[in-house]
C-alpha positions as a Python dict, from the first residue, in 0.01 Angstrom:
ca = {
    (1, 'V'): (0, 0, 0),
    (2, 'I'): (316, -209, 0),
    (3, 'Y'): (362, -584, 22),
    (4, 'T'): (528, -799, 285),
    (5, 'S'): (827, -1008, 190),
    (6, 'G'): (604, -1311, 192),
    (7, 'S'): (748, -1505, 488),
    (8, 'T'): (437, -1725, 464),
    (9, 'G'): (495, -1771, 93),
    (10, 'I'): (209, -1539, 4),
    (11, 'P'): (288, -1165, 6),
    (12, 'K'): (7, -958, 153),
    (13, 'G'): (-75, -592, 105),
    (14, 'V'): (-15, -360, 400),
    (15, 'V'): (-128, 1, 432),
    (16, 'L'): (144, 242, 545),
    (17, 'T'): (24, 558, 717),
    (18, 'H'): (177, 893, 628),
    (19, 'E'): (256, 954, 995),
    (20, 'K'): (453, 631, 1045),
    (21, 'L'): (627, 655, 711),
    (22, 'T'): (728, 1018, 768),
    (23, 'N'): (858, 923, 1112),
    (24, 'F'): (1070, 641, 967),
    (25, 'L'): (1206, 851, 680),
    (26, 'T'): (1298, 1136, 914),
    (27, 'W'): (1473, 893, 1150),
    (28, 'M'): (1666, 733, 864),
    (29, 'A'): (1771, 1063, 707),
    (30, 'D'): (1886, 1201, 1044),
    (31, 'E'): (2043, 891, 1199),
    (32, 'C'): (2224, 789, 881),
    (33, 'A'): (2340, 1146, 811),
    (34, 'I'): (2196, 1138, 460),
    (35, 'G'): (2259, 1468, 286),
    (36, 'P'): (2328, 1629, -52),
    (37, 'D'): (2657, 1441, -93),
    (38, 'S'): (2500, 1102, -14),
    (39, 'R'): (2449, 822, -267),
    (40, 'M'): (2200, 553, -163),
    (41, 'L'): (2202, 212, -331),
    (42, 'H'): (1846, 127, -440),
    (43, 'S'): (1811, -249, -481),
    (44, 'A'): (1468, -327, -331),
    (45, 'A'): (1167, -385, -553),
    (46, 'P'): (941, -78, -544),
    (47, 'V'): (655, -275, -385),
    (48, 'F'): (861, -364, -77),
    (49, 'D'): (893, -136, 225),
    (50, 'A'): (1273, -110, 212),
    (51, 'A'): (1240, 80, -116),
    (52, 'F'): (1078, 368, 74),
    (53, 'G'): (1386, 406, 291),
    (54, 'E'): (1625, 376, -1),
    (55, 'V'): (1446, 625, -224),
    (56, 'F'): (1255, 875, -12),
    (57, 'A'): (1494, 916, 284),
    (58, 'T'): (1756, 1004, 24),
    (59, 'L'): (1542, 1238, -184),
    (60, 'I'): (1409, 1436, 115),
    (61, 'S'): (1774, 1491, 211),
    (62, 'G'): (1887, 1609, -132),
    (63, 'G'): (2097, 1298, -199),
    (64, 'R'): (2113, 1080, -508),
    (65, 'V'): (1959, 737, -557),
    (66, 'V'): (2177, 483, -741),
    (67, 'V'): (1953, 223, -902),
    (68, 'C'): (2085, -132, -880),
    (69, 'S'): (1948, -388, -1125),
    (70, 'R'): (1878, -744, -1020),
    (71, 'D'): (2170, -853, -1240),
    (72, 'D'): (2401, -613, -1055),
    (73, 'L'): (2276, -734, -717),
    (74, 'L'): (2340, -1099, -804),
    (75, 'D'): (2692, -1048, -941),
    (76, 'V'): (2941, -932, -676),
    (77, 'R'): (3183, -787, -934),
    (78, 'R'): (2908, -585, -1099),
    (79, 'L'): (2772, -472, -762),
    (80, 'T'): (3117, -368, -640),
    (81, 'G'): (3174, -183, -967),
    (82, 'L'): (2841, 0, -936),
    (83, 'I'): (2920, 106, -579),
    (84, 'E'): (3269, 220, -678),
    (85, 'R'): (3163, 397, -1000),
    (86, 'H'): (2887, 598, -832),
    (87, 'G'): (3055, 647, -494),
    (88, 'V'): (2767, 483, -307),
    (89, 'T'): (2774, 599, 56),
    (90, 'H'): (2465, 428, 202),
    (91, 'T'): (2281, 101, 169),
    (92, 'F'): (1968, -34, 338),
    (93, 'G'): (1849, -392, 310),
    (94, 'P'): (1901, -751, 414),
    (95, 'A'): (2243, -876, 516),
    (96, 'T'): (2226, -1110, 217),
    (97, 'N'): (2273, -809, -13),
    (98, 'V'): (2603, -695, 140),
    (99, 'A'): (2738, -1035, 253),
    (100, 'P'): (2922, -1108, -75),
    (101, 'L'): (3090, -765, -81),
    (102, 'D'): (3444, -703, 36),
    (103, 'P'): (3415, -390, 254),
    (104, 'T'): (3770, -285, 164),
    (105, 'A'): (3667, -277, -204),
    (106, 'C'): (3382, -37, -120),
    (107, 'P'): (3551, 242, 79),
    (108, 'S'): (3282, 498, -12),
    (109, 'L'): (3015, 289, 165),
    (110, 'R'): (3010, 455, 507),
    (111, 'C'): (2664, 359, 641),
    (112, 'V'): (2519, 9, 617),
    (113, 'V'): (2165, -30, 749),
    (114, 'L'): (2062, -394, 782),
    (115, 'G'): (1702, -510, 804),
    (116, 'G'): (1464, -779, 690),
    (117, 'E'): (1666, -1067, 836),
    (118, 'A'): (1907, -1135, 1121),
    (119, 'A'): (2235, -944, 1110),
    (120, 'P'): (2522, -1196, 1123),
    (121, 'P'): (2780, -1076, 1379),
    (122, 'Q'): (3076, -1171, 1155),
    (123, 'L'): (2933, -965, 868),
    (124, 'V'): (2874, -666, 1094),
    (125, 'Q'): (3231, -693, 1229),
    (126, 'R'): (3375, -694, 873),
    (127, 'W'): (3199, -368, 787),
    (128, 'L'): (3287, -208, 1120),
    (129, 'A'): (3654, -303, 1073),
    (130, 'A'): (3646, -125, 735),
    (131, 'G'): (3523, 193, 904),
    (132, 'A'): (3154, 180, 809),
    (133, 'R'): (2877, 261, 1053),
    (134, 'V'): (2639, -35, 1081),
    (135, 'L'): (2281, -5, 1204),
    (136, 'N'): (2048, -298, 1260),
    (137, 'A'): (1684, -205, 1196),
    (138, 'Y'): (1389, -428, 1275),
    (139, 'G'): (1016, -423, 1226),
    (140, 'P'): (735, -583, 1033),
    (141, 'A'): (600, -413, 722),
    (142, 'E'): (294, -316, 926),
    (143, 'A'): (520, -92, 1137),
    (144, 'S'): (605, 115, 828),
    (145, 'V'): (942, -34, 742),
    (146, 'A'): (1105, -57, 1088),
    (147, 'C'): (1031, 36, 1448),
    (148, 'T'): (1352, -52, 1636),
    (149, 'W'): (1718, 10, 1567),
    (150, 'Y'): (2060, -62, 1710),
    (151, 'D'): (2390, 109, 1635),
    (152, 'A'): (2626, -188, 1608),
    (153, 'S'): (2917, 55, 1607),
    (154, 'T'): (2872, 79, 1986),
    (155, 'G'): (2945, -294, 2023),
    (156, 'W'): (2738, -566, 2185),
    (157, 'G'): (2775, -869, 2408),
    (158, 'G'): (2644, -1210, 2315),
    (159, 'P'): (2604, -1413, 1999),
    (160, 'Y'): (2345, -1189, 1830),
    (161, 'V'): (2342, -830, 1708),
    (162, 'P'): (2055, -669, 1904),
    (163, 'I'): (1747, -528, 1731),
    (164, 'G'): (1780, -239, 1973),
    (165, 'W'): (1546, 28, 2092),
    (166, 'P'): (1228, 190, 1962),
    (167, 'M'): (1275, 460, 1704),
    (168, 'P'): (1156, 809, 1803),
    (169, 'N'): (778, 840, 1844),
    (170, 'R'): (741, 460, 1855),
    (171, 'Q'): (653, 214, 2127),
    (172, 'I'): (716, -156, 2133),
    (173, 'H'): (560, -424, 2349),
    (174, 'I'): (749, -740, 2432),
    (175, 'V'): (517, -1029, 2503),
    (176, 'D'): (577, -1390, 2593),
    (177, 'A'): (424, -1589, 2312),
}
């Protein structure tokens, strides 16, 4: 059981199935090329779904998890220092977490996976210009972290970074609400 981010103001518990979680972790490990030399920044609270991607996609791939304290996350100099000191190669979380960072000050960070909120095009462009691969992942907690993804490195037209296509073994339904 994990908890939603509380968009209604009241976090609710959600059951993640092994099947969906395994599917997501396998996708993340493969698509993000997480391996033994990888260092994943872990900044999400353990009760939130993003923590599963940060921790378990890294561990099943033989990589290392770099734990980021709340104090580090809220201080751009400390966060940059942590990334530099540990050679962090991957991050997964909301755009808000990487927005304050200067991509040129974090050259080891080669894969930025955004999720949990809209991906600002200007932010994505900054990371792409620095040579990072940027993926935009989307999905409610009930979908076991995410169910769609888009490789922003391929470019896009329009004012928004797309949420992309279904992940392997997933289906999505678009309805007119």
